[in-house]
Short mmCIF file of C-alpha atoms in Angstrom, two decimals:
data_model
loop_
_atom_site.label_atom_id
_atom_site.label_comp_id
_atom_site.label_asym_id
_atom_site.label_seq_id
_atom_site.Cartn_x
_atom_site.Cartn_y
_atom_site.Cartn_z
CA ALA A 16 0.06 0.05 0.25
CA GLN A 17 1.09 3.61 -0.66
CA SER A 18 0.91 6.71 1.49
CA VAL A 19 2.24 10.04 2.10
CA THR A 20 3.02 12.01 5.18
CA GLN A 21 3.36 15.83 5.12
CA LEU A 22 5.04 17.19 8.17
CA GLY A 23 3.45 20.51 9.36
CA SER A 24 0.00 21.48 8.57
CA HIS A 25 0.95 24.94 8.40
CA VAL A 26 4.24 26.72 7.32
CA SER A 27 4.98 30.44 7.59
CA VAL A 28 7.81 32.24 5.96
CA SER A 29 8.78 35.79 5.14
CA GLU A 30 8.91 37.16 1.69
CA GLY A 31 12.07 36.19 0.11
CA ALA A 32 12.99 33.36 2.49
CA LEU A 33 13.56 29.82 1.59
CA VAL A 34 10.28 27.53 1.38
CA LEU A 35 10.70 23.95 2.55
CA LEU A 36 7.59 21.70 2.68
CA ARG A 37 8.20 18.14 3.72
CA CYS A 38 6.71 15.00 2.26
CA ASN A 39 7.65 11.35 2.97
CA TYR A 40 6.17 8.46 1.15
CA SER A 41 5.67 4.70 1.55
CA SER A 42 5.61 2.46 -1.27
CA SER A 43 6.30 -1.30 -1.65
CA VAL A 44 7.18 -0.47 -5.38
CA PRO A 45 8.78 2.32 -7.36
CA PRO A 46 6.61 5.37 -6.70
CA TYR A 47 5.53 8.25 -8.94
CA LEU A 48 5.34 11.31 -6.69
CA PHE A 49 3.64 14.74 -7.33
CA TRP A 50 3.14 18.10 -5.69
CA TYR A 51 -0.04 19.77 -6.14
CA VAL A 52 -0.90 23.47 -5.09
CA GLN A 53 -4.46 24.72 -4.43
CA TYR A 54 -5.16 28.29 -4.34
CA PRO A 55 -8.43 29.46 -2.43
CA ASN A 56 -11.59 28.61 -4.19
CA GLN A 57 -9.49 26.90 -7.16
CA GLY A 58 -8.83 23.31 -8.15
CA LEU A 59 -5.65 21.71 -7.70
CA GLN A 60 -2.72 22.47 -9.85
CA LEU A 61 0.17 20.42 -10.85
CA LEU A 62 3.65 21.84 -9.68
CA LEU A 63 5.78 19.11 -10.42
CA LYS A 64 6.00 15.29 -10.75
CA TYR A 65 8.69 12.50 -10.26
CA THR A 66 8.49 9.72 -12.65
CA SER A 67 11.69 7.74 -12.24
CA ALA A 68 13.84 9.88 -14.44
CA ALA A 69 16.07 12.68 -12.75
CA THR A 70 15.72 12.75 -8.98
CA LEU A 71 15.77 16.60 -8.94
CA VAL A 72 12.65 17.71 -10.49
CA LYS A 73 11.98 21.38 -11.34
CA GLY A 74 8.30 22.62 -11.64
CA ILE A 75 6.51 25.73 -12.14
CA ASN A 76 6.72 29.00 -10.30
CA GLY A 77 10.36 28.23 -9.30
CA PHE A 78 9.50 25.14 -7.24
CA GLU A 79 11.65 22.05 -7.12
CA ALA A 80 11.51 18.76 -5.49
CA GLU A 81 14.10 16.00 -4.85
CA PHE A 82 13.46 12.48 -4.85
CA LYS A 83 15.59 10.53 -2.11
CA LYS A 84 15.01 7.06 -2.02
CA SER A 85 17.13 6.35 1.18
CA GLU A 86 15.04 8.75 3.11
CA THR A 87 11.93 8.01 1.34
CA SER A 88 11.39 11.83 1.02
CA PHE A 89 10.23 14.33 -1.78
CA HIS A 90 10.55 17.71 -0.08
CA LEU A 91 9.39 20.57 -2.20
CA THR A 92 11.61 23.70 -2.08
CA LYS A 93 11.79 27.22 -3.49
CA PRO A 94 14.82 29.51 -2.70
CA SER A 95 12.82 32.60 -2.25
CA ALA A 96 9.14 32.93 -1.27
CA HIS A 97 6.85 35.18 -2.84
CA MET A 98 3.40 36.42 -1.56
CA SER A 99 1.62 34.76 -4.23
CA ASP A 100 2.95 31.32 -3.19
CA ALA A 101 0.50 31.51 -0.21
CA ALA A 102 -1.68 28.44 -0.80
CA GLU A 103 -2.32 24.78 0.20
CA TYR A 104 0.17 22.38 -0.96
CA PHE A 105 -0.48 18.60 -1.47
CA CYS A 106 1.97 15.83 -2.05
CA ALA A 107 0.77 12.79 -3.59
CA VAL A 108 2.05 9.23 -4.42
CA SER A 109 0.98 6.81 -7.21
CA ALA A 110 2.14 3.28 -7.83
CA THR A 111 -0.97 1.91 -9.18
CA ASP A 112 -3.74 3.74 -10.96
CA LYS A 113 -4.83 6.23 -8.53
CA LEU A 114 -3.40 9.13 -6.52
CA ILE A 115 -2.91 8.92 -2.71
CA PHE A 116 -2.52 12.51 -1.17
CA GLY A 117 -1.21 13.71 1.96
CA THR A 118 -3.08 15.88 4.24
CA GLY A 119 -1.70 19.13 2.83
CA THR A 120 0.48 21.95 4.31
CA ARG A 121 -0.84 25.51 4.15
CA LEU A 122 1.77 28.03 3.24
CA GLN A 123 1.52 31.43 4.56
CA VAL A 124 4.08 34.40 3.36
CA PHE A 125 4.61 37.22 5.37
CA PRO A 126 5.86 40.75 3.89
CA GLY B 29 -5.53 24.48 -21.69
CA ALA B 30 -6.73 21.39 -19.68
CA VAL B 31 -9.46 23.05 -17.90
CA VAL B 32 -11.88 20.98 -15.77
CA SER B 33 -15.10 22.80 -14.59
CA GLN B 34 -17.65 21.64 -12.00
CA HIS B 35 -21.14 22.79 -11.24
CA PRO B 36 -22.46 23.71 -9.12
CA SER B 37 -19.76 25.15 -7.15
CA TRP B 38 -22.00 25.24 -3.88
CA VAL B 39 -25.20 23.35 -3.12
CA ILE B 40 -27.45 23.36 0.00
CA CYS B 41 -30.07 20.57 0.14
CA LYS B 42 -32.51 19.07 2.64
CA SER B 43 -31.85 15.69 4.00
CA GLY B 44 -33.24 12.85 1.80
CA THR B 45 -33.12 14.82 -1.51
CA SER B 46 -30.58 13.76 -4.40
CA VAL B 47 -27.86 16.23 -5.67
CA LYS B 48 -26.19 15.86 -9.00
CA ILE B 49 -22.86 17.37 -9.66
CA GLU B 50 -21.32 17.69 -13.06
CA CYS B 51 -17.59 17.56 -14.08
CA ARG B 52 -16.66 18.82 -17.58
CA SER B 53 -13.47 18.66 -19.41
CA LEU B 54 -13.62 21.81 -21.40
CA ASP B 55 -10.82 21.62 -23.92
CA PHE B 56 -9.79 18.18 -23.97
CA GLN B 57 -11.27 14.64 -23.98
CA ALA B 58 -11.14 13.03 -20.82
CA THR B 59 -10.65 9.05 -20.84
CA THR B 60 -10.65 8.85 -17.10
CA MET B 61 -12.29 10.73 -14.50
CA PHE B 62 -11.81 10.78 -10.75
CA TRP B 63 -13.95 11.78 -7.84
CA TYR B 64 -12.78 12.64 -4.50
CA ARG B 65 -14.28 13.89 -1.37
CA GLN B 66 -12.32 16.18 0.98
CA PHE B 67 -13.46 16.91 4.53
CA PRO B 68 -12.23 19.92 6.42
CA LYS B 69 -8.44 19.81 7.30
CA GLN B 70 -8.29 16.31 5.67
CA SER B 71 -6.79 14.91 2.65
CA LEU B 72 -8.48 14.24 -0.64
CA MET B 73 -10.06 10.64 -0.64
CA LEU B 74 -10.45 8.97 -3.92
CA MET B 75 -14.28 7.73 -4.06
CA ALA B 76 -14.45 6.26 -7.54
CA THR B 77 -12.73 6.19 -11.00
CA SER B 78 -14.89 6.28 -14.12
CA ASN B 79 -13.98 5.59 -17.74
CA GLU B 80 -16.02 6.62 -20.57
CA GLY B 81 -18.97 4.15 -21.26
CA SER B 82 -18.04 1.77 -18.75
CA LYS B 83 -19.25 1.24 -15.07
CA ALA B 84 -17.19 3.32 -12.34
CA THR B 85 -14.82 1.57 -10.01
CA TYR B 86 -15.52 2.36 -6.35
CA GLU B 87 -13.16 2.46 -3.56
CA GLN B 88 -13.56 0.48 -0.59
CA GLY B 89 -16.07 1.84 1.90
CA VAL B 90 -17.86 3.85 -0.85
CA GLU B 91 -21.42 2.99 -1.37
CA LYS B 92 -22.02 2.74 -5.19
CA ASP B 93 -25.78 2.90 -4.78
CA LYS B 94 -25.48 6.21 -2.87
CA PHE B 95 -22.97 7.80 -5.03
CA LEU B 96 -24.09 7.13 -8.50
CA ILE B 97 -21.35 8.05 -11.24
CA ASN B 98 -22.00 8.37 -14.91
CA HIS B 99 -19.58 9.06 -17.49
CA ALA B 100 -21.47 9.35 -20.72
CA SER B 101 -19.15 11.17 -22.80
CA LEU B 102 -15.36 11.87 -23.16
CA THR B 103 -16.10 15.48 -21.60
CA LEU B 104 -18.68 14.70 -18.83
CA SER B 105 -19.14 12.89 -15.89
CA THR B 106 -21.75 13.23 -13.20
CA LEU B 107 -21.95 12.32 -9.43
CA THR B 108 -25.32 12.12 -7.95
CA VAL B 109 -25.60 11.76 -4.11
CA THR B 110 -28.84 9.99 -3.67
CA SER B 111 -30.78 10.57 -0.64
CA ALA B 112 -28.25 12.98 0.90
CA HIS B 113 -27.74 13.08 4.82
CA PRO B 114 -25.76 15.54 6.84
CA GLU B 115 -22.78 13.25 6.95
CA ASP B 116 -22.55 13.51 3.31
CA SER B 117 -21.63 17.20 3.55
CA SER B 118 -18.27 17.55 2.09
CA PHE B 119 -16.18 19.27 -0.55
CA TYR B 120 -16.39 16.96 -3.76
CA ILE B 121 -13.68 17.28 -6.42
CA CYS B 122 -13.29 15.58 -9.59
CA SER B 123 -10.23 15.39 -11.87
CA ALA B 124 -9.71 14.23 -15.48
CA GLY B 125 -7.10 12.34 -17.22
CA THR B 126 -6.47 11.42 -20.95
CA SER B 127 -4.89 7.96 -20.43
CA GLY B 128 -5.40 6.70 -17.09
CA GLY B 129 -1.53 5.89 -16.55
CA VAL B 130 -0.27 6.47 -13.29
CA TRP B 131 2.35 8.99 -14.47
CA GLU B 132 -0.04 11.26 -16.32
CA THR B 133 -1.12 14.58 -14.95
CA GLN B 134 -4.89 14.70 -13.51
CA TYR B 135 -6.58 17.97 -14.06
CA PHE B 136 -8.71 18.99 -11.12
CA GLY B 137 -11.95 21.02 -11.15
CA PRO B 138 -12.62 23.72 -8.53
CA GLY B 139 -14.64 21.62 -6.42
CA THR B 140 -18.37 21.53 -5.24
CA ARG B 141 -19.31 22.08 -1.66
CA LEU B 142 -22.36 20.23 -0.47
CA LEU B 143 -24.15 20.95 2.67
CA VAL B 144 -26.98 18.78 3.65
CA LEU B 145 -29.39 20.27 6.23
#
């Protein structure tokens, strides 16, 4: 069975600071991993995905994530936070034909 | 591109009534559509997967007679909550994909918030 754990339901950073959102996964087979973002009153939007190619995955809006098998992690980072990054972020894993989502992390960005 | 819409965005109904939620892929053909439910401060939980022209596949614990799913065309899937009760109040989200492959991107709708009184 697959699962994901997102550590920290809320993360607050100052504008310009590093963003780090944590995600650890559990999977009995090589996983596909995703990060989605949900802005208020909008649907989920794909930020990036790992599909067993390069372990460092670059996504939209300056986000990237690194797949670390030894740590079973897929943390999301952005070097410099922007006010517009404030949203809910979901990590998801898929090893069969469906996505399993984490509980989400709400990112707040302060000026 | 790859826009998915849901209608209605908000619905309030009385206990015992049925509610239909539509999910449309506006600019692409969706071979597979997924229905999720999200309770406050919880994760998205997959309810069912539907493929155009065939019966939906429901996740364990989801009552197929209560949550009727129809995927009549490559651009439309509907979820009908039959005889809704207050415990069915939730945020329902659909997503659509083009091939059903585990690696492909799912495009999500904006969600429908259901409140059953």
